[in-house]
PDB file of C-alpha atoms in Angstrom:
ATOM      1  CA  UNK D1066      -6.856  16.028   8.383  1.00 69.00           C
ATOM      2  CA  UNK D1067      -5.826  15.143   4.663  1.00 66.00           C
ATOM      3  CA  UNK D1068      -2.829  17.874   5.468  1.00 67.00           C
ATOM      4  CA  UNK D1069      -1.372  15.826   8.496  1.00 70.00           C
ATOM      5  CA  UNK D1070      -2.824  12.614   8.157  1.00 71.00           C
ATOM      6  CA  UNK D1071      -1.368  10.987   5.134  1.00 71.00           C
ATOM      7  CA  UNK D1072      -3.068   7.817   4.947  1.00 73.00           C
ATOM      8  CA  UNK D1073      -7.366   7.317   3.315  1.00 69.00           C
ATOM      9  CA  UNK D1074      -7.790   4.779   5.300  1.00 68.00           C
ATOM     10  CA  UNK D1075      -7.240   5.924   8.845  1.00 73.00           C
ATOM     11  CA  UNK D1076      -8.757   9.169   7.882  1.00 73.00           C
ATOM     12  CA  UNK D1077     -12.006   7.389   6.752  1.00 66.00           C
ATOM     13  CA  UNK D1078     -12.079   5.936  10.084  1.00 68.00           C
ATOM     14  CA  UNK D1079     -11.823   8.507  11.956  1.00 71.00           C
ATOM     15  CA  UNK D1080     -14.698  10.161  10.105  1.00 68.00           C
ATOM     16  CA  UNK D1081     -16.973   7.184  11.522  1.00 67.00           C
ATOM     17  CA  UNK D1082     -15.075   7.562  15.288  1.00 70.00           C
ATOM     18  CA  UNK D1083     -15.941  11.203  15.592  1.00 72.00           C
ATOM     19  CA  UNK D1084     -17.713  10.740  19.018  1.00 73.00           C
ATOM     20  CA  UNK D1085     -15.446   8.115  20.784  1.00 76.00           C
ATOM     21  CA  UNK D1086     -12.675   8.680  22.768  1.00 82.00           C
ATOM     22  CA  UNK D1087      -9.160   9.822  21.788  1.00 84.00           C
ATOM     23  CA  UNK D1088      -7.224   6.693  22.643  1.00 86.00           C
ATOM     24  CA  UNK D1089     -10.039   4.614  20.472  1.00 81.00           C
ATOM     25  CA  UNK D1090      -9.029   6.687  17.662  1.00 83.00           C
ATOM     26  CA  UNK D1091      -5.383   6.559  17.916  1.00 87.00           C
ATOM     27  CA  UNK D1092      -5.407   2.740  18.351  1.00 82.00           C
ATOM     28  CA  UNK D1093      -8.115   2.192  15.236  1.00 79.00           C
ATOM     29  CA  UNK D1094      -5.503   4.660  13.061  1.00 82.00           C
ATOM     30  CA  UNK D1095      -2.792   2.697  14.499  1.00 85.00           C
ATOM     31  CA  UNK D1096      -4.415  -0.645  13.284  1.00 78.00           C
ATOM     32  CA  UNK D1097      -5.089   0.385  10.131  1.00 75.00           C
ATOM     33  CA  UNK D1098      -1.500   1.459   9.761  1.00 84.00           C
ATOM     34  CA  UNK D1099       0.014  -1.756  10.665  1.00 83.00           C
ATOM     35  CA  UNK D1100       0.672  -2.460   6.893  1.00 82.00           C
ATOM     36  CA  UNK D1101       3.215   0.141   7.402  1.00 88.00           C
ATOM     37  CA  UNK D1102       5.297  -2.105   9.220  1.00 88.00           C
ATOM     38  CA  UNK D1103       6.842  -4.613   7.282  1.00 88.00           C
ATOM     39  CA  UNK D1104       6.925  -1.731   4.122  1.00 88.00           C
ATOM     40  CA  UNK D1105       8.956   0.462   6.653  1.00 91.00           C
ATOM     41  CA  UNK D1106      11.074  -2.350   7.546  1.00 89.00           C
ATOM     42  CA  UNK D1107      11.989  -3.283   3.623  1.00 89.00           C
ATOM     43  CA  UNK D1108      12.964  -0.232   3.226  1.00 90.00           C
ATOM     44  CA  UNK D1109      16.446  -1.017   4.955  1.00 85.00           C
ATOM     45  CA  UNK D1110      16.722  -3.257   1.697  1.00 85.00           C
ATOM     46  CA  UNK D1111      15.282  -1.710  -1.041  1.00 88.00           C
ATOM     47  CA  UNK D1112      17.399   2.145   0.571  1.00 89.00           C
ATOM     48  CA  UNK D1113      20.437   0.112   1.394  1.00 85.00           C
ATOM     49  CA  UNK D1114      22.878   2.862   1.196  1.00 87.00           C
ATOM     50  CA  UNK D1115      20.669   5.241   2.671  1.00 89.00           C
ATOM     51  CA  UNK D1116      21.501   7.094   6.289  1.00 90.00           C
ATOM     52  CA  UNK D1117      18.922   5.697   8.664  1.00 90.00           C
ATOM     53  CA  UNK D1118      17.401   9.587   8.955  1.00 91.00           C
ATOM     54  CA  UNK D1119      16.854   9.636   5.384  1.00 92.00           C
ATOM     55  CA  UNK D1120      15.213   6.266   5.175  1.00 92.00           C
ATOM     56  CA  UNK D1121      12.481   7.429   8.359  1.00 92.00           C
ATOM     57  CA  UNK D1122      12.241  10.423   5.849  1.00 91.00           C
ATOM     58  CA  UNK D1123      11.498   8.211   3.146  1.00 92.00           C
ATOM     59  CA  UNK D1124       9.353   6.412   5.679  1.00 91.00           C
ATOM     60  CA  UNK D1125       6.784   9.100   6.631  1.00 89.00           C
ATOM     61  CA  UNK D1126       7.005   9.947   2.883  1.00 88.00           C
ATOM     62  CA  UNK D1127       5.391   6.668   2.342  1.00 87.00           C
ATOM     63  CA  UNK D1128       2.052   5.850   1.192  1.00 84.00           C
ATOM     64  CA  UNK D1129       1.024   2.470  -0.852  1.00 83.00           C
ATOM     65  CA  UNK D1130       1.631   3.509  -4.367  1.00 83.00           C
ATOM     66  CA  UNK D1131       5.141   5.004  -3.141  1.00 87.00           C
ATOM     67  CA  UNK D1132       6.172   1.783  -2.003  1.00 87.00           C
ATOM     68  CA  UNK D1133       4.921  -0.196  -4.692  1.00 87.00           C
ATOM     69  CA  UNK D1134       7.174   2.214  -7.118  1.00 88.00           C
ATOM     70  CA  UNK D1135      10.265   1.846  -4.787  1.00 89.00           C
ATOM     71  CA  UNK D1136       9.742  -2.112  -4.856  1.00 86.00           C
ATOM     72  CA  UNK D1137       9.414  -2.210  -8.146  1.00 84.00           C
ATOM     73  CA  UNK D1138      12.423   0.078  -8.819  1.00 85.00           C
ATOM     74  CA  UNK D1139      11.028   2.410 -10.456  1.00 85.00           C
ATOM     75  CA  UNK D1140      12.372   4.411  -7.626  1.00 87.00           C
ATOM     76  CA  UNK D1141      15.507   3.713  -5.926  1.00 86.00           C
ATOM     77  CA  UNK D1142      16.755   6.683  -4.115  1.00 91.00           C
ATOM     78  CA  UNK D1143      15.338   8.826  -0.822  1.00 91.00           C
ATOM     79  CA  UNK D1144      15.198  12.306  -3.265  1.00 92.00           C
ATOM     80  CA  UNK D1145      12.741  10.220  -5.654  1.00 91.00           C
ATOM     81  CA  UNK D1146      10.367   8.559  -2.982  1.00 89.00           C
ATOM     82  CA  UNK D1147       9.753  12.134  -1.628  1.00 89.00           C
ATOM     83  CA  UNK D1148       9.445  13.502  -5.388  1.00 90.00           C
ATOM     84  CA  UNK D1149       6.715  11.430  -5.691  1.00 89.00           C
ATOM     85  CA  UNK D1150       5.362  12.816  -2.794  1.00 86.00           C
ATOM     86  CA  UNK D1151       5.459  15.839  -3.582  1.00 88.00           C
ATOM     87  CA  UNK D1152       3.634  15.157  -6.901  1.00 88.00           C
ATOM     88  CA  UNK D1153       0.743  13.086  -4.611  1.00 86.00           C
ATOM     89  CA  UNK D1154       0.485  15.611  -1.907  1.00 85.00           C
ATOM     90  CA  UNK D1155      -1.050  18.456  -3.658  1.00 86.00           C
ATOM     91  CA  UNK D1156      -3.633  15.703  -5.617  1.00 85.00           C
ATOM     92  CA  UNK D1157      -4.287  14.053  -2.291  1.00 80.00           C
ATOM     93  CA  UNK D1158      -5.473  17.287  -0.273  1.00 82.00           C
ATOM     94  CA  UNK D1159      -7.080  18.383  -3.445  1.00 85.00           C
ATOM     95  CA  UNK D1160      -8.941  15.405  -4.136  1.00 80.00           C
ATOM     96  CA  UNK D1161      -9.940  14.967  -0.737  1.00 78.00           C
ATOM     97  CA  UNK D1162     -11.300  18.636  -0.705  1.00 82.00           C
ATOM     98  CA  UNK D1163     -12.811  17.816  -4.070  1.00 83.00           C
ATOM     99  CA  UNK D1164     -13.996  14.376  -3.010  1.00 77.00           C
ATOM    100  CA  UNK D1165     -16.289  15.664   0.039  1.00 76.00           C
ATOM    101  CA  UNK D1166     -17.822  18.717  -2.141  1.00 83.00           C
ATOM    102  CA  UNK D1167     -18.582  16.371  -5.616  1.00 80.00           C
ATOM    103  CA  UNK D1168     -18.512  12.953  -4.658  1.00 73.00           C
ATOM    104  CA  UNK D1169     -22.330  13.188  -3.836  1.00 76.00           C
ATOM    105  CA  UNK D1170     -22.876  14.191  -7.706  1.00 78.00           C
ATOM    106  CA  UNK D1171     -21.116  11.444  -8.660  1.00 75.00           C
ATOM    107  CA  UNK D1172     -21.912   8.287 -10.133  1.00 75.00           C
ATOM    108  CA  UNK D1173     -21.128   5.458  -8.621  1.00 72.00           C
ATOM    109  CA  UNK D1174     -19.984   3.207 -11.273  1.00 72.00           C
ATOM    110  CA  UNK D1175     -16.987   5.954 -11.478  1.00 73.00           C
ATOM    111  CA  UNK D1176     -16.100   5.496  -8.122  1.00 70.00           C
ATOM    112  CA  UNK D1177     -16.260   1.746  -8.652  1.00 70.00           C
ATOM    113  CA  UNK D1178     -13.703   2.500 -11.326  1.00 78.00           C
ATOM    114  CA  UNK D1179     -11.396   4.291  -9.367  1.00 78.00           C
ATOM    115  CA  UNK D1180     -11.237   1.020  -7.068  1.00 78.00           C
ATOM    116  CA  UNK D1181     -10.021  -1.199 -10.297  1.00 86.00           C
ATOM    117  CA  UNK D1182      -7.514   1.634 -11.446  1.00 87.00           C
ATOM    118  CA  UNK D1183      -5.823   1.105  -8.304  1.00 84.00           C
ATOM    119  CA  UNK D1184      -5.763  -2.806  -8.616  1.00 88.00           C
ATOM    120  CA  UNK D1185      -4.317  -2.671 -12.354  1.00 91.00           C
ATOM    121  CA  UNK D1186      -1.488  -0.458 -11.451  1.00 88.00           C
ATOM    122  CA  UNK D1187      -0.954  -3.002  -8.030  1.00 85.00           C
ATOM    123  CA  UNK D1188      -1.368  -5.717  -9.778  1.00 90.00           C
ATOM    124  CA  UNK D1189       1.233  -4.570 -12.895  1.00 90.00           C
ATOM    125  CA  UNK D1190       3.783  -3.939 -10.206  1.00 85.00           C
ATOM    126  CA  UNK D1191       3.571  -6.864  -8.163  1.00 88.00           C
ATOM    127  CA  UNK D1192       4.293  -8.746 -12.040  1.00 91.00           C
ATOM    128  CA  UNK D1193       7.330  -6.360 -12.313  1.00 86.00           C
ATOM    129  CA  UNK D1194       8.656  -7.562  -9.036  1.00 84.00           C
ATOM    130  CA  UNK D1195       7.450 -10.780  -8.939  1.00 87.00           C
ATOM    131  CA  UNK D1196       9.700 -11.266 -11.945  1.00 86.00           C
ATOM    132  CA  UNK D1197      12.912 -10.549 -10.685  1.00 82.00           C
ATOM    133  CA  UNK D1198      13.240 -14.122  -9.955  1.00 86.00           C
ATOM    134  CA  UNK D1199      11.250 -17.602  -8.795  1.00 89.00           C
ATOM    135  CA  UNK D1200      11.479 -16.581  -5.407  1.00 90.00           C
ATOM    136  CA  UNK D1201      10.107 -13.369  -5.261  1.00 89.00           C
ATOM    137  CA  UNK D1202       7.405 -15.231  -7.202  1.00 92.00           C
ATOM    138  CA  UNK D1203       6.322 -17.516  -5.411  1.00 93.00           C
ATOM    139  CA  UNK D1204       6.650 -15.473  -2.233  1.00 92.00           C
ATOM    140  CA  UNK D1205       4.569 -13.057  -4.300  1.00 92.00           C
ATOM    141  CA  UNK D1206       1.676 -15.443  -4.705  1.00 93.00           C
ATOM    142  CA  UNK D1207       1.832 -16.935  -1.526  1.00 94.00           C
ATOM    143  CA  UNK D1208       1.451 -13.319  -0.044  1.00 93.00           C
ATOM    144  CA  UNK D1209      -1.572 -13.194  -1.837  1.00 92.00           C
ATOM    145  CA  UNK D1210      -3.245 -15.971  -1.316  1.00 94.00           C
ATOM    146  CA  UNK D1211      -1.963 -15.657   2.706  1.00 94.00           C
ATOM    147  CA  UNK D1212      -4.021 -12.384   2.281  1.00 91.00           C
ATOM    148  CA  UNK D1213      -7.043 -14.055   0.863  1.00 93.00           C
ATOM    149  CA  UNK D1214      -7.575 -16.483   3.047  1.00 93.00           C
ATOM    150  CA  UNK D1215      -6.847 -14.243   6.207  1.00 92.00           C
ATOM    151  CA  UNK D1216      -9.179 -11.926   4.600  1.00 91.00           C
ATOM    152  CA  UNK D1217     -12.121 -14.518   4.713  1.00 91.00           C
ATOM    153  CA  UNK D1218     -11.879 -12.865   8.659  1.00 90.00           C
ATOM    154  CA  UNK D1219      -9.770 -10.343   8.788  1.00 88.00           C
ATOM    155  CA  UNK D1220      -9.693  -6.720   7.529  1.00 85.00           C
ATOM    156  CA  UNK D1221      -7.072  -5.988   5.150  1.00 83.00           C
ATOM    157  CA  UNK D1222      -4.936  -3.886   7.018  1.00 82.00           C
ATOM    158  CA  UNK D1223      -4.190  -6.326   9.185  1.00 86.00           C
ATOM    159  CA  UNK D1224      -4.083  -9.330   6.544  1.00 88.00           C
ATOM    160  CA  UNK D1225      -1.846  -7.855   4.804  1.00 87.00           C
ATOM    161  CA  UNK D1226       1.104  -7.425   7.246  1.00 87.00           C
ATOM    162  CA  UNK D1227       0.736 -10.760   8.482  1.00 90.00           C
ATOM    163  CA  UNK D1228       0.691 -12.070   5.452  1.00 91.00           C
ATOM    164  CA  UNK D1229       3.802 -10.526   3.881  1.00 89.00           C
ATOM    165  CA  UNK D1230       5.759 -10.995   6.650  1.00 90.00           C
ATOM    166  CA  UNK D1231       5.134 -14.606   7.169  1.00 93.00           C
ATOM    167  CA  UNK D1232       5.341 -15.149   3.502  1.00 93.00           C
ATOM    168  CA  UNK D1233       8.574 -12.985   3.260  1.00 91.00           C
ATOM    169  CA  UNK D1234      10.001 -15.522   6.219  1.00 92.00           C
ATOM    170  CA  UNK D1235       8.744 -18.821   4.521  1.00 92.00           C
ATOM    171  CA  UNK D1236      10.749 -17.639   1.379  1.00 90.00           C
ATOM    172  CA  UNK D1237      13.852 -17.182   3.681  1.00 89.00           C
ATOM    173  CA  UNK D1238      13.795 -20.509   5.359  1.00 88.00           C
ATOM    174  CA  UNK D1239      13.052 -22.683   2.294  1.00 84.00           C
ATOM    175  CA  UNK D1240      16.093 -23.820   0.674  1.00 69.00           C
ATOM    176  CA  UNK D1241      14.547 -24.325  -2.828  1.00 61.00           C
TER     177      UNK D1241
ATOM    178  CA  UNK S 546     -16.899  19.427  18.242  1.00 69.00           C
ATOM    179  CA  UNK S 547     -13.965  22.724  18.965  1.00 79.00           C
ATOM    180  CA  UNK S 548     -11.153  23.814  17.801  1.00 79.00           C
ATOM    181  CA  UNK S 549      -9.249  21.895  20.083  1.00 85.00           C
ATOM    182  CA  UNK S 550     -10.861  18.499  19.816  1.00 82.00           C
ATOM    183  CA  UNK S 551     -10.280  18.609  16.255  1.00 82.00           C
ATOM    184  CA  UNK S 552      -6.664  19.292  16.476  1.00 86.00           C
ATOM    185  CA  UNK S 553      -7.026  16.666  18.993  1.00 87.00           C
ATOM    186  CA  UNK S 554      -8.269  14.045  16.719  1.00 85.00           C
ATOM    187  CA  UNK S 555      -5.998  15.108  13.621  1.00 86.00           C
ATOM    188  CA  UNK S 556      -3.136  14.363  16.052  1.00 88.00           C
ATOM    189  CA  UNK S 557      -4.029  11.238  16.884  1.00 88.00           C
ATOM    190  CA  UNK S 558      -4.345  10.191  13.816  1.00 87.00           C
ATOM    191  CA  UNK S 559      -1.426  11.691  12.640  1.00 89.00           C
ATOM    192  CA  UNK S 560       0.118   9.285  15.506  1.00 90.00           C
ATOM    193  CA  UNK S 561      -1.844   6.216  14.780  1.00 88.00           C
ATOM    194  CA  UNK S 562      -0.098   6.636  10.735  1.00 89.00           C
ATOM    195  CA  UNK S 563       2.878   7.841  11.469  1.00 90.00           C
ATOM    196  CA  UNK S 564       4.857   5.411  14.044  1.00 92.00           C
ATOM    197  CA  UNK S 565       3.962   2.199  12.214  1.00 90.00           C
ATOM    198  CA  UNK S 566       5.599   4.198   9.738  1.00 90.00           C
ATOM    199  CA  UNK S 567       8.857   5.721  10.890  1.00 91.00           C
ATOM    200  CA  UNK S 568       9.722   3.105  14.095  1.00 92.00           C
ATOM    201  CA  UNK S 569      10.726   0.691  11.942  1.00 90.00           C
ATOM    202  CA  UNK S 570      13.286   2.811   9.622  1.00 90.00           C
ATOM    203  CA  UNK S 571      14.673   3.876  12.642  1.00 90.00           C
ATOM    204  CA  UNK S 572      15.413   0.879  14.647  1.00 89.00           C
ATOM    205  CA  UNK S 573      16.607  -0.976  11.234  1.00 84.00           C
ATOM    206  CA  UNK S 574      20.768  -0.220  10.707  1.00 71.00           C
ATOM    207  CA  UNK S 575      22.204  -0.140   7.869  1.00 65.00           C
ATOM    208  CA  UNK S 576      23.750  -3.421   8.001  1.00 71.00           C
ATOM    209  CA  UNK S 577      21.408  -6.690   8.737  1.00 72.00           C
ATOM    210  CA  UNK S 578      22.897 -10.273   8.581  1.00 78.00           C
ATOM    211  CA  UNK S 579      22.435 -12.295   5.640  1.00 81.00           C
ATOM    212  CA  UNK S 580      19.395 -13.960   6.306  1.00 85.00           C
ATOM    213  CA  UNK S 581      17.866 -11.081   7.659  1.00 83.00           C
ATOM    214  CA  UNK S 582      18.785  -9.298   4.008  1.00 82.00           C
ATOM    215  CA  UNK S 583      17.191 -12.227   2.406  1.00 85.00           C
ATOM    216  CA  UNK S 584      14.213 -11.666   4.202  1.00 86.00           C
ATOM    217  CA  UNK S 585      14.424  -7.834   3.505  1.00 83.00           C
ATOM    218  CA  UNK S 586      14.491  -8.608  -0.022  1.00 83.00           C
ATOM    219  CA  UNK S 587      12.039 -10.886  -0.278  1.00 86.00           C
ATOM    220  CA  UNK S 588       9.190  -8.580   1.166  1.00 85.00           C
ATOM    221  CA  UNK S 589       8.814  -6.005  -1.573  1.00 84.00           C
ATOM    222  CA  UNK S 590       7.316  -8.921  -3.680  1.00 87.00           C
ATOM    223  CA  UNK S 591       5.284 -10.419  -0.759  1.00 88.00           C
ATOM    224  CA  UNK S 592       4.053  -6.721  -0.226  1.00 85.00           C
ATOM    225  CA  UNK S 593       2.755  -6.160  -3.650  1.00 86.00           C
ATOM    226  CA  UNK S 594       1.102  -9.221  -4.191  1.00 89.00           C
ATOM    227  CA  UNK S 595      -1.010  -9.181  -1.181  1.00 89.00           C
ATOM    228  CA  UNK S 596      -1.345  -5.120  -2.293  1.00 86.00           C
ATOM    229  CA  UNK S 597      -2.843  -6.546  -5.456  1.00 88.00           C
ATOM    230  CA  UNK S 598      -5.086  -8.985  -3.603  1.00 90.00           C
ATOM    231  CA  UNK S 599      -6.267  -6.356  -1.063  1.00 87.00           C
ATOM    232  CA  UNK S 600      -7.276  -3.607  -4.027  1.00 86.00           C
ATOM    233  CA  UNK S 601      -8.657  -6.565  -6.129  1.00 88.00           C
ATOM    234  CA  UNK S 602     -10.910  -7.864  -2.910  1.00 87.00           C
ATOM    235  CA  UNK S 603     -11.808  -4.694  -0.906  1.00 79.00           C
ATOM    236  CA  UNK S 604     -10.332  -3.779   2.438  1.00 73.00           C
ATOM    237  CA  UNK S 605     -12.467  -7.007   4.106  1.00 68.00           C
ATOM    238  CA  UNK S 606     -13.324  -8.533   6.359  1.00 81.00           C
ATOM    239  CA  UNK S 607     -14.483 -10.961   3.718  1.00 79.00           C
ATOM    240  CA  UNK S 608     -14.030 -11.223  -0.132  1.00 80.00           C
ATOM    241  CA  UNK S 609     -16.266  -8.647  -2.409  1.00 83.00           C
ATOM    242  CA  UNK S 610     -15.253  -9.798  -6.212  1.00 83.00           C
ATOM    243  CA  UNK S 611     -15.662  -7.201  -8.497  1.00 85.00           C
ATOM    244  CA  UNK S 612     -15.761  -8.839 -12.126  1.00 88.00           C
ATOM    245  CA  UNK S 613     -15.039  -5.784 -13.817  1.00 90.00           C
ATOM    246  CA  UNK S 614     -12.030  -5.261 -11.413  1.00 91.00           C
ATOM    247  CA  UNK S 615     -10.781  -8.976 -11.273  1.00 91.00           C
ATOM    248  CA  UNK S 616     -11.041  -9.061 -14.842  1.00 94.00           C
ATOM    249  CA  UNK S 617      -9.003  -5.730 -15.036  1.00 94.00           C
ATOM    250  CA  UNK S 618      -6.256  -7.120 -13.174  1.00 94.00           C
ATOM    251  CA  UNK S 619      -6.074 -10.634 -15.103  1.00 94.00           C
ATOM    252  CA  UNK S 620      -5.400  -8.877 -18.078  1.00 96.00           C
ATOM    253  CA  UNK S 621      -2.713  -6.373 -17.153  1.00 95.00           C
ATOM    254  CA  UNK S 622      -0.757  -8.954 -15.406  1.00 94.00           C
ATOM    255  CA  UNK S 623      -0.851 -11.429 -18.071  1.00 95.00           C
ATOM    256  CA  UNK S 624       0.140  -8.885 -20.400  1.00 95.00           C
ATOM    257  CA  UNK S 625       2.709  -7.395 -18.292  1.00 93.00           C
ATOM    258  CA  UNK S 626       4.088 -11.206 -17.801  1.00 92.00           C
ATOM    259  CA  UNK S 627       3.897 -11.550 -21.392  1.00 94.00           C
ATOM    260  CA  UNK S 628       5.656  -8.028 -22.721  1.00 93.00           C
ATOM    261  CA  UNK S 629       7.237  -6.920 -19.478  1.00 89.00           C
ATOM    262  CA  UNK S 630       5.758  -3.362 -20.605  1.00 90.00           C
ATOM    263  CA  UNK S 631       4.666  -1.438 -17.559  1.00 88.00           C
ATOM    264  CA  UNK S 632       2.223   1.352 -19.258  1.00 89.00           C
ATOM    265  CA  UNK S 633       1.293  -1.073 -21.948  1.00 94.00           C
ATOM    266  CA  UNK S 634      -0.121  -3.562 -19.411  1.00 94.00           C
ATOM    267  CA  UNK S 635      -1.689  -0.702 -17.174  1.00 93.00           C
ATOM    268  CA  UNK S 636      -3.451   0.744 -20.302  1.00 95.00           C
ATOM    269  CA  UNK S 637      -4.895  -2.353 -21.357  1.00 96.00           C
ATOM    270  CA  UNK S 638      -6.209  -3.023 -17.768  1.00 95.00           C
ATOM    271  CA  UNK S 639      -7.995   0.061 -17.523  1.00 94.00           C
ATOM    272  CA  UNK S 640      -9.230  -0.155 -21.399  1.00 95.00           C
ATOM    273  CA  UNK S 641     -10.674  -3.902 -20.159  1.00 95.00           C
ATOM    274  CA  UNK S 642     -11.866  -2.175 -16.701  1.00 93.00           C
ATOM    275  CA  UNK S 643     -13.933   0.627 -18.660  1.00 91.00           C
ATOM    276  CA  UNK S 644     -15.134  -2.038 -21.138  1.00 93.00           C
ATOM    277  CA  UNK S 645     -16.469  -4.359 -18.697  1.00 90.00           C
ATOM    278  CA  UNK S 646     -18.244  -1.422 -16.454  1.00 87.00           C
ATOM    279  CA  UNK S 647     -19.767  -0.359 -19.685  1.00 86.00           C
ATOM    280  CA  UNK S 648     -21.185  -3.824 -20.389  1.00 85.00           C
ATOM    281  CA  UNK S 649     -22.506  -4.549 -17.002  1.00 77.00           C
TER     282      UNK S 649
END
């Protein structure tokens, strides 16, 4: 699945959906995708001289960290997002492979760690772009404290489109 | 479970992933008004700070506060707001990450 499927956490659910109908499964994946959106859709600004085909290439490309490089420019062309693809891919289908035979052995205070890896190299990125000016600030930390609060009832993947998007809109609409 | 209804359930994944993925790069032209490019812009930063939120808080629902992790995070952004130093702030994080797992 790690070969097709390029996304943990749809993958992770469909490990626990196993016995439930197909539909169930496509419509959990496609929930858990829905952050996808609004990244897909900034694309058209952050790829602005790209050739619509290239940017859906850069689209399926696309994974979290990808984006999070591209928004914080330290990617800016099509050739680059799906460079660092290409560097992820192997790692991904090699860790997952790796993952199911050790992770069993391992302890879990490392896979704790891996958890807060993630968030540093998130959280240094969001600084990056936050700083390219007050807006993208405080849309920044409105974003995540929209995603907090939704959180309190909502699952992440779903939190977090909502609240980018209507952060990215309150940012558009207010004059200063 | 078959052949089949594995290849089954790999597709529909694959599905599930990939059109939240691709529909929107390619319905989106090239060309968007202004406000709609304002709005464009803007959500890279909205992105990435609810990104930073989610991996700091766990995929939910509700909050699950990791002190090593929040702690982590605190100090690579405030260094990274401080120096504007990309690797400098993400080594420090994870040099305050392994310090406080150690210590718990």
């Amino acid at each position: 699945m790690s070969v097709i499927a390029w996304s943990g956490t749809a993958q992770l659910a469909a490990v626990t959906l196993l016995a439930q109908p197909l539909a169930v499964v496509f419509l959990s994946s496609l929930l858990l995708s829905l952050r996808f959106l609004p990244m897909s859709l900034a694309l058209a600004g952050l790829l602005p001289h790209a050739p619509r085909s290239r940017r859906v290439v850069a689209a399926i490309c696309m994974v979290d960290t990808t984006f999070a490089l591209l928004a914080a420019g330290r990617v800016g062309t099509v050739a680059a997002m799906v460079g660092t693809w290409l560097a992820q891919y192997p790692a991904w289908v090699a860790g997952t492979a790796v993952g199911v035979l050790a992770a069993p052995l391992l302890p879990a205070r490392l896979l704790e760690a891996s958890d807060g890896l993630i968030a540093v190299i998130f959280a240094v990125l969001a600084v990056e772009a936050a700083a390219a000016g007050r807006r993208e600030a405080a849309v920044a930390v409105a974003a995540g404290a929209g995603v907090a609060a939704a959180m309190l009832v909502l699952p992440g993947s779903i939190a977090l489109p909502v609240a980018a998007v209507l952060a990215g809109a309150l940012g558009t609409v207010v004059r200063r | 479970m078959s052949g089949w209804s594995v290849a089954a359930l790999i597709a529909a994944v694959a599905a599930g992933v990939l059109l939240p993925k691709a529909t929107p790069a390619a319905l989106v032209g090239g060309r968007v008004g202004p406000r709609a490019g304002r709005f464009l812009g803007l959500l890279p930063a909205a992105l990435l700070g609810g990104l930073a939120v989610v991996a700091v808080v766990g995929g939910g629902p509700g909050l699950r506060l990791k002190p090593a992790t929040l702690a982590a995070v605190v100090a690579a952004a405030a260094i990274m707001a401080l120096t504007r130093r990309g690797l400098l702030a993400m080594i420090a994080g994870w040099a305050v990450l392994a310090a406080a797992l150690l210590l718990e």
